[in-house]
CSV table of N, CA and C in Angstrom, one decimal:
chain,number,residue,atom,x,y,z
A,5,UNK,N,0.8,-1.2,0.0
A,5,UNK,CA,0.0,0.0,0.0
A,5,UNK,C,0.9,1.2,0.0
A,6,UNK,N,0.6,2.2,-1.0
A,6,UNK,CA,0.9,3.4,-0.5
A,6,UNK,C,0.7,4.5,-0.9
A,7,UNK,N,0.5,5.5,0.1
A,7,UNK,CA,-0.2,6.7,0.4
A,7,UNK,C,0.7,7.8,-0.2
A,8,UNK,N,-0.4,9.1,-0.8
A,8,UNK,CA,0.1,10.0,-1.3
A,8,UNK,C,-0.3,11.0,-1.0
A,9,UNK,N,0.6,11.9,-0.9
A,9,UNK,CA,-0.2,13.6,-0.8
A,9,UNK,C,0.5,14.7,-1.4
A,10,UNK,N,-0.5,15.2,-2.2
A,10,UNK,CA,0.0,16.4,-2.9
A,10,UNK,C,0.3,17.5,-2.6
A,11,UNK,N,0.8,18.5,-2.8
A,11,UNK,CA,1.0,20.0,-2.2
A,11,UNK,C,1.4,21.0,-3.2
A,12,UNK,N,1.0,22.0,-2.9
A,12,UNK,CA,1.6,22.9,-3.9
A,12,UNK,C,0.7,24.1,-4.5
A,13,UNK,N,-0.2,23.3,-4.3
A,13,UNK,CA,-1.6,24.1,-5.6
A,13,UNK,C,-1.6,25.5,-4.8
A,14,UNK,N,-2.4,26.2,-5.4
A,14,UNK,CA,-3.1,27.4,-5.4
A,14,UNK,C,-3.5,28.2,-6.5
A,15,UNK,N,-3.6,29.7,-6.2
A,15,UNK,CA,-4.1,30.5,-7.3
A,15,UNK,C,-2.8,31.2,-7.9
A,16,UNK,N,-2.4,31.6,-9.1
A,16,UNK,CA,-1.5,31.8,-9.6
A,16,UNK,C,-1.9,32.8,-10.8
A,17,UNK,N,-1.4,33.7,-11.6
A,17,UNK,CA,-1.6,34.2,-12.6
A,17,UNK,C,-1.3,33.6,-14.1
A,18,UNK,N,-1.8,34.1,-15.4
A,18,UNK,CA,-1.5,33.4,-16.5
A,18,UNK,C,-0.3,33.7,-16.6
A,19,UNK,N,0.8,32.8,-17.2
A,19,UNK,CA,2.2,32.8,-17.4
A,19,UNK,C,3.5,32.7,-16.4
A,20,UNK,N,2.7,32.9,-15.3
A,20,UNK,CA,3.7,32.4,-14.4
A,20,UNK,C,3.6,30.5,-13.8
A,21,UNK,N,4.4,30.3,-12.7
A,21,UNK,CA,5.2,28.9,-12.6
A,21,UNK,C,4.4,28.4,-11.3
A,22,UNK,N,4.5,27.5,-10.9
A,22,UNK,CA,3.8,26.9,-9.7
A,22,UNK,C,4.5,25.4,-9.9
A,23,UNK,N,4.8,25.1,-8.3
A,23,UNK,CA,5.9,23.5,-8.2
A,23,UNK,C,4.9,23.2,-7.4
A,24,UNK,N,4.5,21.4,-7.7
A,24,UNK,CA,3.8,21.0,-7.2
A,24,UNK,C,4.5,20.0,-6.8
A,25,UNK,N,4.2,18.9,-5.5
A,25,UNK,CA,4.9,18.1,-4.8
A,25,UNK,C,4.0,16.9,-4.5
A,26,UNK,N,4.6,15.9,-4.9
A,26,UNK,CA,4.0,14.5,-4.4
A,26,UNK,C,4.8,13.6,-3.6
A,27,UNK,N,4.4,13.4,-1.7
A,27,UNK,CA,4.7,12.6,-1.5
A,27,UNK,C,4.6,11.3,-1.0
A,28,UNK,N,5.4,9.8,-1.1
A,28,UNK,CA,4.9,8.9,-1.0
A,28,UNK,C,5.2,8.4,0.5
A,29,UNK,N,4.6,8.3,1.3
A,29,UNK,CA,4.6,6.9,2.6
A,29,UNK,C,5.7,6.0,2.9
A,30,UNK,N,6.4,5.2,1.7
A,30,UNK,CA,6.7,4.3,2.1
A,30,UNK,C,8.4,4.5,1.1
A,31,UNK,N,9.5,3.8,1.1
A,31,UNK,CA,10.6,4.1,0.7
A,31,UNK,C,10.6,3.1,-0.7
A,32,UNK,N,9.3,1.8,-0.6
A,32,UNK,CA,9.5,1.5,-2.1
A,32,UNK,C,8.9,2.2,-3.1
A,33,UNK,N,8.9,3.1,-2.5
A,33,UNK,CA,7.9,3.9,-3.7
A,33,UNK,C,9.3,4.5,-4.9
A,34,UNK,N,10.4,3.7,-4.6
A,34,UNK,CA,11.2,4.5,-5.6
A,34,UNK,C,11.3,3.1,-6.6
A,35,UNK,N,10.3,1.9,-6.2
A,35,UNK,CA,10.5,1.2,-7.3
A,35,UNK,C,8.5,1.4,-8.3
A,36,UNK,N,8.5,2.2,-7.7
A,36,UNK,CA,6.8,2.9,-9.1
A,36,UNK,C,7.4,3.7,-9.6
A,37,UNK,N,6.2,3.4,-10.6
A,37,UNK,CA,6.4,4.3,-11.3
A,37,UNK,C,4.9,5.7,-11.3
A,38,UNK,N,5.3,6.8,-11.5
A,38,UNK,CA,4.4,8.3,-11.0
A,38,UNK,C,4.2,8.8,-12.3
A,39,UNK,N,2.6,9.0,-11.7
A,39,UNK,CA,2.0,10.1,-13.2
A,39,UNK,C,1.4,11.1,-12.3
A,40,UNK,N,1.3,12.5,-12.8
A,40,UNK,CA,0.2,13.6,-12.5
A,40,UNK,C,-0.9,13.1,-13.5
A,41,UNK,N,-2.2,13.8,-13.1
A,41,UNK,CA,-3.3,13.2,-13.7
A,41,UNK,C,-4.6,14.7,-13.4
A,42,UNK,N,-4.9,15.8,-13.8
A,42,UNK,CA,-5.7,16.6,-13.7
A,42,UNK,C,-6.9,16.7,-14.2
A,43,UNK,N,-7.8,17.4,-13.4
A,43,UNK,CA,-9.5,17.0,-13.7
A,43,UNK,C,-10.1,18.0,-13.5
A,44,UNK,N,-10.7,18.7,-14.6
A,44,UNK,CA,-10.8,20.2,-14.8
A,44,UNK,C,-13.0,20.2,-14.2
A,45,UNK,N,-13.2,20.9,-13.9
A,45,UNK,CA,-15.1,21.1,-13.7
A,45,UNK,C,-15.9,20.7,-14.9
A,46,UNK,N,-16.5,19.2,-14.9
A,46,UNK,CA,-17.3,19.0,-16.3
A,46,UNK,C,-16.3,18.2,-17.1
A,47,UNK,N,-15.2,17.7,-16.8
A,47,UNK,CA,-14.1,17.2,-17.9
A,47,UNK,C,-13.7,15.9,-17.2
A,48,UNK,N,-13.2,15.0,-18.0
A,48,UNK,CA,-12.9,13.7,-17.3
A,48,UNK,C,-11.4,14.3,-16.8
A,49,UNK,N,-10.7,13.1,-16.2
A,49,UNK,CA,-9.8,13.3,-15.5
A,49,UNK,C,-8.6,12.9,-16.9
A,50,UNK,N,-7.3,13.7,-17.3
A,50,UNK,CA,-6.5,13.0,-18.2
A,50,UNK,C,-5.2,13.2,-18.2
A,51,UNK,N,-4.6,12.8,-18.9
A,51,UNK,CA,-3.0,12.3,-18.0
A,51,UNK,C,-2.3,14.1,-18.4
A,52,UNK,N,-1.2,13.7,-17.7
A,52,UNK,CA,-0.5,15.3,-18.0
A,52,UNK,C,0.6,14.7,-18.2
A,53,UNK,N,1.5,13.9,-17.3
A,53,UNK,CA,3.2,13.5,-17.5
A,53,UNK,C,3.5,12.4,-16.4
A,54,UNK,N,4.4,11.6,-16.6
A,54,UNK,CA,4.8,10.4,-15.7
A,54,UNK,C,6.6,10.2,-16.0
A,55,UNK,N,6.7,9.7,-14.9
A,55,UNK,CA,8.6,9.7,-14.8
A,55,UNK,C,8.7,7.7,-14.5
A,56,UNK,N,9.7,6.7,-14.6
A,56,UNK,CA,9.4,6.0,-14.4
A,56,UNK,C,10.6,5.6,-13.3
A,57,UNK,N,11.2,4.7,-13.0
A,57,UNK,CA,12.1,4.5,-11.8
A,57,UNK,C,13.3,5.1,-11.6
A,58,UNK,N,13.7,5.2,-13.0
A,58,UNK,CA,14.9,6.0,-12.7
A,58,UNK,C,14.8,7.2,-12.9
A,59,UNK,N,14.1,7.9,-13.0
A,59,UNK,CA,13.5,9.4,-13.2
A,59,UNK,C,14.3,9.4,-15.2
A,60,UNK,N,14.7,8.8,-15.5
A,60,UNK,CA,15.4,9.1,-17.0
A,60,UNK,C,14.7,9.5,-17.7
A,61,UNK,N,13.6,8.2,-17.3
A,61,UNK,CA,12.2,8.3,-18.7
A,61,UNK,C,10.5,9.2,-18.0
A,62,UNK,N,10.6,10.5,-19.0
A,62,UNK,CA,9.3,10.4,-19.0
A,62,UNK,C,8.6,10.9,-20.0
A,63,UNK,N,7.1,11.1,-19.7
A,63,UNK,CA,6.7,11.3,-21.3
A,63,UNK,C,5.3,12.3,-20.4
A,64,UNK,N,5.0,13.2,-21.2
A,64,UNK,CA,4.3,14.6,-21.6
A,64,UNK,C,2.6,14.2,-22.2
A,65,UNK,N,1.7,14.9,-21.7
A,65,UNK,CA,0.9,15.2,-22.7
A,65,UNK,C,1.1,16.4,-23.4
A,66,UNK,N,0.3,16.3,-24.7
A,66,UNK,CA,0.6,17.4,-25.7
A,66,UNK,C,0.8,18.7,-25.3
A,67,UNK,N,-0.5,18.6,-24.8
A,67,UNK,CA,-1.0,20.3,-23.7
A,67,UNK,C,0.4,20.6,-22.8
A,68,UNK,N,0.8,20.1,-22.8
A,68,UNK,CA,1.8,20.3,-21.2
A,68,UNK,C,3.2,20.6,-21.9
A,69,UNK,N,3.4,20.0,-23.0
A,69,UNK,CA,5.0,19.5,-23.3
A,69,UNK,C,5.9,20.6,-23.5
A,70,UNK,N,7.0,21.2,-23.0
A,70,UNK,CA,8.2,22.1,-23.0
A,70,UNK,C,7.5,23.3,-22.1
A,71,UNK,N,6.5,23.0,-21.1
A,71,UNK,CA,6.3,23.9,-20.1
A,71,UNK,C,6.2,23.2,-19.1
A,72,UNK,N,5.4,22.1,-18.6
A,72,UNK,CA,5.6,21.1,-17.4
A,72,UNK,C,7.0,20.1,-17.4
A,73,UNK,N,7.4,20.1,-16.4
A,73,UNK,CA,8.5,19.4,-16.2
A,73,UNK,C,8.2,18.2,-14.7
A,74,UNK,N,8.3,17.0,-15.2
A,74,UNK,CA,8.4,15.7,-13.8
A,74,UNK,C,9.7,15.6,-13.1
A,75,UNK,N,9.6,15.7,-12.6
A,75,UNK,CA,11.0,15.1,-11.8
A,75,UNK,C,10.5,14.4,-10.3
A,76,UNK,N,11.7,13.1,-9.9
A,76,UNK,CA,11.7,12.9,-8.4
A,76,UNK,C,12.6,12.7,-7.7
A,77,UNK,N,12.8,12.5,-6.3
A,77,UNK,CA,13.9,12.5,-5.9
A,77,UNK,C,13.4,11.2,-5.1
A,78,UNK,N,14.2,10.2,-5.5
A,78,UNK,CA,13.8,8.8,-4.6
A,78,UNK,C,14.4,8.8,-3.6
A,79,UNK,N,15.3,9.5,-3.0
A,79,UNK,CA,15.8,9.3,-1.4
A,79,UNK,C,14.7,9.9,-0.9
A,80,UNK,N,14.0,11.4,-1.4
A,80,UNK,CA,12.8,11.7,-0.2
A,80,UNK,C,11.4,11.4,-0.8
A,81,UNK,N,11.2,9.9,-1.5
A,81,UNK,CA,10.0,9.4,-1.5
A,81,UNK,C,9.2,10.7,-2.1
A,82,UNK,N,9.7,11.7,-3.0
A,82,UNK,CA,8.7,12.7,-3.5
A,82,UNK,C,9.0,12.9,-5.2
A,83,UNK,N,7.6,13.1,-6.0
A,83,UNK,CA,7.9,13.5,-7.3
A,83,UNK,C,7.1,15.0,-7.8
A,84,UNK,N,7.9,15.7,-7.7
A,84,UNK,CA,7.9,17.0,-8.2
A,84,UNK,C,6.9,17.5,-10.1
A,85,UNK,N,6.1,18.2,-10.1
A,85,UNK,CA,5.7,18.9,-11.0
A,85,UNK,C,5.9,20.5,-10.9
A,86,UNK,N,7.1,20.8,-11.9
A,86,UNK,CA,7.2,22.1,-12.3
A,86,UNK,C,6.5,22.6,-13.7
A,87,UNK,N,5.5,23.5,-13.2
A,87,UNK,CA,4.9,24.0,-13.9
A,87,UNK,C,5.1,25.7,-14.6
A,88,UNK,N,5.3,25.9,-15.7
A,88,UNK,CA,5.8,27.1,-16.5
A,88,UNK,C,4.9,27.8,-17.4
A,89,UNK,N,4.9,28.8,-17.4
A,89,UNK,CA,3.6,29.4,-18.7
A,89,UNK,C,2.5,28.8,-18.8
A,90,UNK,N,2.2,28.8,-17.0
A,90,UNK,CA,1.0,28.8,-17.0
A,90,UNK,C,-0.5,29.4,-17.8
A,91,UNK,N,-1.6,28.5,-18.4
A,91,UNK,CA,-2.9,29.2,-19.2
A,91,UNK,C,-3.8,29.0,-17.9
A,92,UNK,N,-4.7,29.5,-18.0
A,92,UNK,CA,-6.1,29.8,-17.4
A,92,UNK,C,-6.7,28.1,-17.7
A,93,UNK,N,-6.6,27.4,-18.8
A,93,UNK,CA,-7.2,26.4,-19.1
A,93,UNK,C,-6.2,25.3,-18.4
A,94,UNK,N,-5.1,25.7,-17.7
A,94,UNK,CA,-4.3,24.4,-17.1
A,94,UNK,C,-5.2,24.6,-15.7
A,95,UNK,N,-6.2,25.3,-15.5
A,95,UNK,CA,-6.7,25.1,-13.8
A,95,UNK,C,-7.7,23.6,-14.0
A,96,UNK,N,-7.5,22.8,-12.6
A,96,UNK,CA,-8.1,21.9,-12.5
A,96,UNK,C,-7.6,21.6,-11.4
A,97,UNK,N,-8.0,20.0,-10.5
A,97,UNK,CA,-7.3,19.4,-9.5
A,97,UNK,C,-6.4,18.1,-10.6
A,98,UNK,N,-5.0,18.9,-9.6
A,98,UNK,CA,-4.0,17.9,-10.2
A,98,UNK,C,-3.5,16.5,-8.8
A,99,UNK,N,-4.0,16.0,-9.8
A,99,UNK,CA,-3.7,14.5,-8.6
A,99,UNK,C,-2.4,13.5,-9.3
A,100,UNK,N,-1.6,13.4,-8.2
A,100,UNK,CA,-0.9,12.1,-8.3
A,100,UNK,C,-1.1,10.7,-8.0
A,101,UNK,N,-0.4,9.5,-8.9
A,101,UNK,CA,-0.9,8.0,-8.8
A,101,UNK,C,0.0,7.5,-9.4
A,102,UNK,N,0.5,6.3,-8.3
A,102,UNK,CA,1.3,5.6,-8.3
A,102,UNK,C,0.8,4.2,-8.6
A,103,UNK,N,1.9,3.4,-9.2
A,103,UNK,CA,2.1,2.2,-10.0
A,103,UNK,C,3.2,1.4,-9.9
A,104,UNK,N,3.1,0.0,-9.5
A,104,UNK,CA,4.2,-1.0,-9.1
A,104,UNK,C,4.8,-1.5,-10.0
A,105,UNK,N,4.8,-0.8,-11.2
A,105,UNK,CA,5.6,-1.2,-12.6
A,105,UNK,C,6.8,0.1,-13.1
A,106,UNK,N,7.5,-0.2,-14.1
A,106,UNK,CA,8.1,0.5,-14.6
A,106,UNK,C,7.8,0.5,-16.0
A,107,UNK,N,6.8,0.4,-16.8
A,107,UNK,CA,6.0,0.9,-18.2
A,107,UNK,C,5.5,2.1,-18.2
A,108,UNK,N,5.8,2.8,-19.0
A,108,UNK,CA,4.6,3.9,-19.4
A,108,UNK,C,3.3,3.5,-19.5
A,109,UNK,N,2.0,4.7,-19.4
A,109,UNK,CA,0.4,4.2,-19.4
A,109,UNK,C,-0.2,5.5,-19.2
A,110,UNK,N,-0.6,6.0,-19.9
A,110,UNK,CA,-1.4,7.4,-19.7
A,110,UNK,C,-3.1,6.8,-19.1
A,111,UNK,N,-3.5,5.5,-18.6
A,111,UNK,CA,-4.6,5.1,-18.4
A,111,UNK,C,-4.5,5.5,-16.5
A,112,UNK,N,-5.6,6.2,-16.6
A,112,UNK,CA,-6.1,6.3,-15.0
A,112,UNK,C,-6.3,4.9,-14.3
A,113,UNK,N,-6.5,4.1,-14.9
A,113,UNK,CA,-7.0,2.7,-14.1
A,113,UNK,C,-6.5,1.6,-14.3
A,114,UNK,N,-5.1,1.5,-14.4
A,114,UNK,CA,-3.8,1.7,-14.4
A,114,UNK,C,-2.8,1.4,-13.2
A,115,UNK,N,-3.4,2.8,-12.9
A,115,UNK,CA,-2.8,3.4,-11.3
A,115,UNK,C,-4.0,2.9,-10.1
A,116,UNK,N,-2.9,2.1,-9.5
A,116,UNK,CA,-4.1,1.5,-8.1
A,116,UNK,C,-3.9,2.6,-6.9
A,117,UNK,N,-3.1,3.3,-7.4
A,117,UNK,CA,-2.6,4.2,-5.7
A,117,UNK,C,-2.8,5.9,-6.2
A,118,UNK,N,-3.6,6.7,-5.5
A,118,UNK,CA,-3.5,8.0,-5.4
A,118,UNK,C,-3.8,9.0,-4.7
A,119,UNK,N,-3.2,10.2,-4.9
A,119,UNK,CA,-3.6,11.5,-3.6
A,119,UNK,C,-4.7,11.8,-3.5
A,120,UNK,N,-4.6,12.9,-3.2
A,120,UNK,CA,-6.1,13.3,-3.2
A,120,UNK,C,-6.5,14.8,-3.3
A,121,UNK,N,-5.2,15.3,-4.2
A,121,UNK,CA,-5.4,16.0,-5.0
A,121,UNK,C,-5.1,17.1,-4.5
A,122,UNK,N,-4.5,18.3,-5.5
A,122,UNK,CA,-4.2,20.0,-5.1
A,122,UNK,C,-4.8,20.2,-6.3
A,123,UNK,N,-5.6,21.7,-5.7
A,123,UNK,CA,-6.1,22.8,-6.7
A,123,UNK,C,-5.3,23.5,-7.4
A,124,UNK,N,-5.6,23.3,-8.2
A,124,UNK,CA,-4.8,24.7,-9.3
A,124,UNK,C,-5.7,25.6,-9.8
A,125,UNK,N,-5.6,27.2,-9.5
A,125,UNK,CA,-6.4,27.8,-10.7
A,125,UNK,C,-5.3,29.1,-10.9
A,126,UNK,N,-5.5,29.1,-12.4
A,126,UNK,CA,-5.1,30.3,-13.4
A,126,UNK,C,-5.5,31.1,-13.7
A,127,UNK,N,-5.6,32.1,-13.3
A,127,UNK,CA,-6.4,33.6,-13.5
A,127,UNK,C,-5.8,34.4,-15.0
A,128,UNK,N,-6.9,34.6,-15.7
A,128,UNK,CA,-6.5,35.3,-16.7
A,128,UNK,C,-6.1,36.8,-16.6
């Protein structure tokens, strides 16, 4: 089992940066693999970016790509979302979820383990 919690969110302006933090419970959590996953009012929930064990590999959604950045640090059981040039349409709850594999998977269900989410909103 393990437990997540996100931190970071809040209100922020268009074009500026906000670091978001995920962390895990337990020390095997540096053998999952981590995706963010955001869920805007009225919209399903869909992937944004995932890093996989060795932090080497990750992969982007479209919307996100050369402005969001994954990273984690497996000694402190946390994986980081740096966010850049921020839009108004990146507001949603951004949730982290973890995975006892090391494959990529932009599928929500997928992931048996997650937070419970930080708000983001982007003011125009």
């Amino acid at each position: 089992q393990v437990q997540l919690l996100e931190s970071g969110g809040g209100l922020v302006q268009a074009g500026g940066s906000m670091r978001l933090s995920c962390a895990a419970s337990r020390r095997a959590f540096r053998w999952y693999a981590i995706a963010w996953f955001r869920q805007a009012p009225g919209k399903e929930r869909e992937f944004v970016a995932d890093i996989r064990w060795s932090g080497d590999l990750t992969r982007y959604a479209d919307s996100v790509r050369g402005r969001f950045t994954v990273s984690r640090d497996n000694a402190k059981s946390t994986v980081y979302l740096q966010m850049n040039s921020l839009k108004p349409e990146d507001t949603a709850v951004y949730y982290c979820a973890a995975r006892p594999d090391d494959d990529h998977t932009d599928r929500a269900d997928e992931y048996p383990y997650w937070g419970q989410g930080t708000q983001v909103t982007v003011s125009s």
